[in-house]
JSON list of C-alpha atoms in Angstrom, two decimals:
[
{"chain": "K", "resi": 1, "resn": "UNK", "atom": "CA", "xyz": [0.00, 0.00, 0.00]},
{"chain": "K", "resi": 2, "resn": "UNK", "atom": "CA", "xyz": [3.02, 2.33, 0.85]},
{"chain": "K", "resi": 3, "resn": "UNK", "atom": "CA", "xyz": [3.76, 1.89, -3.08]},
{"chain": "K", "resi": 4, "resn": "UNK", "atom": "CA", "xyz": [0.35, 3.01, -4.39]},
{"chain": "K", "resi": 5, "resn": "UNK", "atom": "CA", "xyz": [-0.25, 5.85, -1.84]},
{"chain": "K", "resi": 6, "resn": "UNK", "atom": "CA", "xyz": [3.78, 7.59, -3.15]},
{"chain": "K", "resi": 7, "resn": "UNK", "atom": "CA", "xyz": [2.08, 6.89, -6.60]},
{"chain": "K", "resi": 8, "resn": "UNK", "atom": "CA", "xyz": [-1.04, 8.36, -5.37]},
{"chain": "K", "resi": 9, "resn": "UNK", "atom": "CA", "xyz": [0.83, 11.41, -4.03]},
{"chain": "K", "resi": 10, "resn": "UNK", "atom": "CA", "xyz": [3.11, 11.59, -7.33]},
{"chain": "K", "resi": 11, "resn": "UNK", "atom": "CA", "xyz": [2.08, 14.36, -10.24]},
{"chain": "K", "resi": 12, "resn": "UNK", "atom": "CA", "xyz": [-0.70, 14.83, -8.09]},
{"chain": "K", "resi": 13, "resn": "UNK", "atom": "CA", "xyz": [-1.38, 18.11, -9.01]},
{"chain": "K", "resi": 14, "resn": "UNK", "atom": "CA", "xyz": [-1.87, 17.18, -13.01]},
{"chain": "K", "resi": 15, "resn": "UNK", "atom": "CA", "xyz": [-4.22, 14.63, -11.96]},
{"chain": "K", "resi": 16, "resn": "UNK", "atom": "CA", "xyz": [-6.13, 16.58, -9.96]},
{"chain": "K", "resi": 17, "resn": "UNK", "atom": "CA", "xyz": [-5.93, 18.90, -12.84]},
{"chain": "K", "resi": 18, "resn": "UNK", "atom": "CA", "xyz": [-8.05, 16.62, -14.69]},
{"chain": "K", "resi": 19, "resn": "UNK", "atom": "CA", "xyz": [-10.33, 15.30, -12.78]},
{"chain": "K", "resi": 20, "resn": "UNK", "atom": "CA", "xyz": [-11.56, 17.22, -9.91]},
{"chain": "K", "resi": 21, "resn": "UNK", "atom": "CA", "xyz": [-12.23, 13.65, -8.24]},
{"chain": "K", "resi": 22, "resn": "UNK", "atom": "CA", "xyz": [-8.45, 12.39, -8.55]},
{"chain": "K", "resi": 23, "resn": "UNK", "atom": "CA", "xyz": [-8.06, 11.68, -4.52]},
{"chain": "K", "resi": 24, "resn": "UNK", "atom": "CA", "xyz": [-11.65, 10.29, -4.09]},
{"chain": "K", "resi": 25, "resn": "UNK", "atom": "CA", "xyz": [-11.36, 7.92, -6.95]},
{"chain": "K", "resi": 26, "resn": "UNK", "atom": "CA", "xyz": [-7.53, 6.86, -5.72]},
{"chain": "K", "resi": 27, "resn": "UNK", "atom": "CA", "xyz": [-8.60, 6.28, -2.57]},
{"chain": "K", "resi": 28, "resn": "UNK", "atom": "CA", "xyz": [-11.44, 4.14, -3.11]},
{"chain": "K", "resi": 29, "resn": "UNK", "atom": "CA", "xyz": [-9.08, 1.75, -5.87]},
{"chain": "K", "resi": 30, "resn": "UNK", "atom": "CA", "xyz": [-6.99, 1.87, -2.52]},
{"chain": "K", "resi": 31, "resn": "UNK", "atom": "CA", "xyz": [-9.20, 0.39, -0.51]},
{"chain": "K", "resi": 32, "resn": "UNK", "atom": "CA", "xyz": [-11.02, -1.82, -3.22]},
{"chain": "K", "resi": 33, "resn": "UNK", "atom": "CA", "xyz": [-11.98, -4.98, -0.99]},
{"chain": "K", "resi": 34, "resn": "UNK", "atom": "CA", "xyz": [-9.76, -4.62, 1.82]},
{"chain": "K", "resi": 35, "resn": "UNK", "atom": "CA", "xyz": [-11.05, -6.40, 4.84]},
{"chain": "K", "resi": 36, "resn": "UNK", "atom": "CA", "xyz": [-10.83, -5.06, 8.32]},
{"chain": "K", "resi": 37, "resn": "UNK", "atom": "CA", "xyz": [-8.04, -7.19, 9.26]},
{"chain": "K", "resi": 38, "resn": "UNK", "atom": "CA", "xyz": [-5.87, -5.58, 6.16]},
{"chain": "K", "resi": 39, "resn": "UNK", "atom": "CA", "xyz": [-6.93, -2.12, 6.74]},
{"chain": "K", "resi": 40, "resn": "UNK", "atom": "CA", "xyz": [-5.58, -2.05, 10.60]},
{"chain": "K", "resi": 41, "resn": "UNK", "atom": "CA", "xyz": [-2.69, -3.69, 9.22]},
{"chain": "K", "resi": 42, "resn": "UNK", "atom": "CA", "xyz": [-2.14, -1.42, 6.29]},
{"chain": "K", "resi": 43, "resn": "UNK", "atom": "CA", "xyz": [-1.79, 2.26, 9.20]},
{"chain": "K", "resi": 44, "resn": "UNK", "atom": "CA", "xyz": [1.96, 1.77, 9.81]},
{"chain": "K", "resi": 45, "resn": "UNK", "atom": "CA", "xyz": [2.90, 2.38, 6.47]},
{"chain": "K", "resi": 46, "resn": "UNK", "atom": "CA", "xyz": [0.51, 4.95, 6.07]},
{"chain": "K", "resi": 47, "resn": "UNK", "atom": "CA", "xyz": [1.79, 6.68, 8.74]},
{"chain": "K", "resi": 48, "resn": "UNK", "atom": "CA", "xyz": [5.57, 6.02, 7.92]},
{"chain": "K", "resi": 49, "resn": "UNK", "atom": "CA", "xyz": [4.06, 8.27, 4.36]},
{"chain": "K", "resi": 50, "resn": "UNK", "atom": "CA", "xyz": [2.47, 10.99, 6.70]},
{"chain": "K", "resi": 51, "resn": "UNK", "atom": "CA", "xyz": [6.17, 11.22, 8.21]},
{"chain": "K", "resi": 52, "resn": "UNK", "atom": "CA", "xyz": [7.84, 11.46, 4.64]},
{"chain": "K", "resi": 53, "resn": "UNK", "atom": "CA", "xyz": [5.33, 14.13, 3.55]},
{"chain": "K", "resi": 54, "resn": "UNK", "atom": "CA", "xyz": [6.56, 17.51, 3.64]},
{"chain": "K", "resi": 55, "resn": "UNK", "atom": "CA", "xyz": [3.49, 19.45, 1.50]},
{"chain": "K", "resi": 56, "resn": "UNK", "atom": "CA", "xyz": [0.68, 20.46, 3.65]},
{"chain": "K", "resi": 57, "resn": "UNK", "atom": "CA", "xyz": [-2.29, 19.70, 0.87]},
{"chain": "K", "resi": 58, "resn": "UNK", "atom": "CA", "xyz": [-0.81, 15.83, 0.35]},
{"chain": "K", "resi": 59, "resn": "UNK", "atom": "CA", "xyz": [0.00, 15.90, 4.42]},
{"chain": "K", "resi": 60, "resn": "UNK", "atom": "CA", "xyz": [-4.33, 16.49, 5.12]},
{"chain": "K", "resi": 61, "resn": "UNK", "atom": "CA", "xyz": [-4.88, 13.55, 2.29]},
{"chain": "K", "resi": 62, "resn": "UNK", "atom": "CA", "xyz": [-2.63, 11.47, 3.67]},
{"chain": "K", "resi": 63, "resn": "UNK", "atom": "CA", "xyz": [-4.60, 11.95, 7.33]},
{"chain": "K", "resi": 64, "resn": "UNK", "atom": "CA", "xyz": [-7.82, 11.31, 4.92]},
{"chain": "K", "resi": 65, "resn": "UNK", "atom": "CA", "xyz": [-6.56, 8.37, 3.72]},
{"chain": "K", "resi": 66, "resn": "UNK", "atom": "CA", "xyz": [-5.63, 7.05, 7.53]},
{"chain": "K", "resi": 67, "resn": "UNK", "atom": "CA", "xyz": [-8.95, 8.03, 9.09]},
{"chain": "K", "resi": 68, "resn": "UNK", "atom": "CA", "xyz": [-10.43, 6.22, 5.99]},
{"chain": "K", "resi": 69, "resn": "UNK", "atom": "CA", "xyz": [-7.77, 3.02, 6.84]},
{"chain": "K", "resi": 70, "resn": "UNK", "atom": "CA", "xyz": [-9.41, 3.49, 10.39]},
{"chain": "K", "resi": 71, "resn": "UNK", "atom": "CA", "xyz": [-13.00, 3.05, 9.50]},
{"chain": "K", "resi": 72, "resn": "UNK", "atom": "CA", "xyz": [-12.66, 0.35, 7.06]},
{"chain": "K", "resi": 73, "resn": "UNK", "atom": "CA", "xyz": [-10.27, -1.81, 9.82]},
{"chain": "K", "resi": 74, "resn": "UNK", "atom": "CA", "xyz": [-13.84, -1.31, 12.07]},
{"chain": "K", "resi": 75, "resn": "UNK", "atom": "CA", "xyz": [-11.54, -0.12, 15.26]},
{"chain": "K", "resi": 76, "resn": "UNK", "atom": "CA", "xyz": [-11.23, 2.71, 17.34]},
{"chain": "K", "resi": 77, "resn": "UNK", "atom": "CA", "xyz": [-7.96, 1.09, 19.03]},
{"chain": "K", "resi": 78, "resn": "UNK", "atom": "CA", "xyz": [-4.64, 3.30, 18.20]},
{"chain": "K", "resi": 79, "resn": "UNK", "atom": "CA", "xyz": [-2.24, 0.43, 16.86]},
{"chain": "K", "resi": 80, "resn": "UNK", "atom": "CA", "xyz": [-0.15, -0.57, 19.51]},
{"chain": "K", "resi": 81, "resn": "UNK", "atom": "CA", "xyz": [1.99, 0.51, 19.99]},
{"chain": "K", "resi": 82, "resn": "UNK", "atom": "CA", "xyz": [3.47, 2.06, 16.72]},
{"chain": "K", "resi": 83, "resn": "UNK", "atom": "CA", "xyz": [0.85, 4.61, 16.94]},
{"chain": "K", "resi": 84, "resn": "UNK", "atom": "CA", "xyz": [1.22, 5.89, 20.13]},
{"chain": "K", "resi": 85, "resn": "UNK", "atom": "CA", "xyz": [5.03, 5.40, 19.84]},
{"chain": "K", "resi": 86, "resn": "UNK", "atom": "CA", "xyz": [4.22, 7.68, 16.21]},
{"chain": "K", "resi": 87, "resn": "UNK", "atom": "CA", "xyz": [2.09, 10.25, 17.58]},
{"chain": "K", "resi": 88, "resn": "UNK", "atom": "CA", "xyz": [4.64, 12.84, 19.00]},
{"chain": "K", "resi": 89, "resn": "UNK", "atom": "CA", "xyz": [6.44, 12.85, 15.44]},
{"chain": "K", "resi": 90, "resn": "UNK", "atom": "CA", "xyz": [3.36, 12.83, 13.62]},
{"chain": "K", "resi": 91, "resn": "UNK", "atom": "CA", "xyz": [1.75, 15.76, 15.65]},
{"chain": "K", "resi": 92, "resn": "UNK", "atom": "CA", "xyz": [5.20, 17.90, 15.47]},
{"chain": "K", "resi": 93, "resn": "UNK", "atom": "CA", "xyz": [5.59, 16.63, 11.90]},
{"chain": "K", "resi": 94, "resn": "UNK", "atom": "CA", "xyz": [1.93, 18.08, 11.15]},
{"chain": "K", "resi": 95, "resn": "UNK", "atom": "CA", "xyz": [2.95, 21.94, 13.07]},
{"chain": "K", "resi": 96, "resn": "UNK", "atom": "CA", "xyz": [6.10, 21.82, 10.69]},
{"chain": "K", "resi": 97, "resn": "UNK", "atom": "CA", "xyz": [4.42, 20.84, 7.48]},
{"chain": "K", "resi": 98, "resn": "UNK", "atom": "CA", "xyz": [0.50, 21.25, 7.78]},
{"chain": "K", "resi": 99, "resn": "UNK", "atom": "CA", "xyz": [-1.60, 23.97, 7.49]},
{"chain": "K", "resi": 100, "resn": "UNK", "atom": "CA", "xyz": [-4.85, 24.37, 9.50]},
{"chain": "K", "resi": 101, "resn": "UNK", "atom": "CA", "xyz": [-6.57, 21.89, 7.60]},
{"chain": "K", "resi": 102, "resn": "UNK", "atom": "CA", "xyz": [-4.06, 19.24, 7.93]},
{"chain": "K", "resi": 103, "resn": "UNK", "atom": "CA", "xyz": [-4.67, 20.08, 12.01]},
{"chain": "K", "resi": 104, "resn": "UNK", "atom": "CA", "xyz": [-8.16, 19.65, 11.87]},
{"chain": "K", "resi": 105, "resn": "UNK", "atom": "CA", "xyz": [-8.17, 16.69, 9.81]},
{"chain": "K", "resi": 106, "resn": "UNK", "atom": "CA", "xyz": [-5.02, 14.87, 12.39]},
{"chain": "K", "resi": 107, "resn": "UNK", "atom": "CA", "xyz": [-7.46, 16.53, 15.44]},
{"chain": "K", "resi": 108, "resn": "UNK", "atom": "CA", "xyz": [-10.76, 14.33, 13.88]},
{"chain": "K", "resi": 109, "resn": "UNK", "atom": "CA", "xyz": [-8.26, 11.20, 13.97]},
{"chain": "K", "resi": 110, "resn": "UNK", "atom": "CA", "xyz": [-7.33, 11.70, 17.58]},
{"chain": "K", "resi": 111, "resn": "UNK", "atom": "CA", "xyz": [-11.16, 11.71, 18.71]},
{"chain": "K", "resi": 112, "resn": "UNK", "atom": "CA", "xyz": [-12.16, 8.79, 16.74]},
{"chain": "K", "resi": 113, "resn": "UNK", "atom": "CA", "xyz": [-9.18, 6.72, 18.16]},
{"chain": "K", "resi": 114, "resn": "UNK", "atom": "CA", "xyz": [-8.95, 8.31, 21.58]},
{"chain": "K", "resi": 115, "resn": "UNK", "atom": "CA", "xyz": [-12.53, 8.20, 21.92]}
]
């Protein structure tokens, strides 16, 4: 999955160019049968991507794409422990690199899996 999301993530603004629904239509061929059991195994690499990701519009898909991950894996357990081992990086990763809607996006991720 790591694969497809950099492709994802590459030319992306070309893409998007062309078809207003580029992310929405990615990220459903993403997730394209996945069962629950893939999904919750799939978050450390996305997260590894959210670390790697320096622009602030790709940074609030990639949180998308997690809380998405989230939903479709049916839990509201944090993966232990790489998550909560994660989540200082990824927070101070997000105040270098994202903008206010990356924030918002990360903060909606926190309450669903803190909740």
């Amino acid at each position: 999955m790591e694969n497809a999301i950099l492709n994802i993530f590459e030319d992306w603004e070309k893409k998007l160019e062309n078809d207003e629904w580029y992310f929405q239509n990615a990220y459903e061929n993403l997730v394209e049968g996945l069962t629950s059991e893939e999904a919750f195994l799939q978050i450390p690499a996305i997260i590894h991507i959210l670390l790697k990701t320096v622009d602030c519009f790709l940074l609030s898909e990639g949180v998308e794409i997690l809380i998405g991950i989230y939903h479709i894996a049916d839990t509201t357990q944090v993966h232990p422990p790489f998550f909560e081992e994660k989540r200082v990086d990824i927070e101070h990763h997000l105040s270098k690199h994202g903008d206010q809607h990356a924030q918002e996006v990360y903060g909606a991720l926190k309450r669903r899996t803190y909740a």
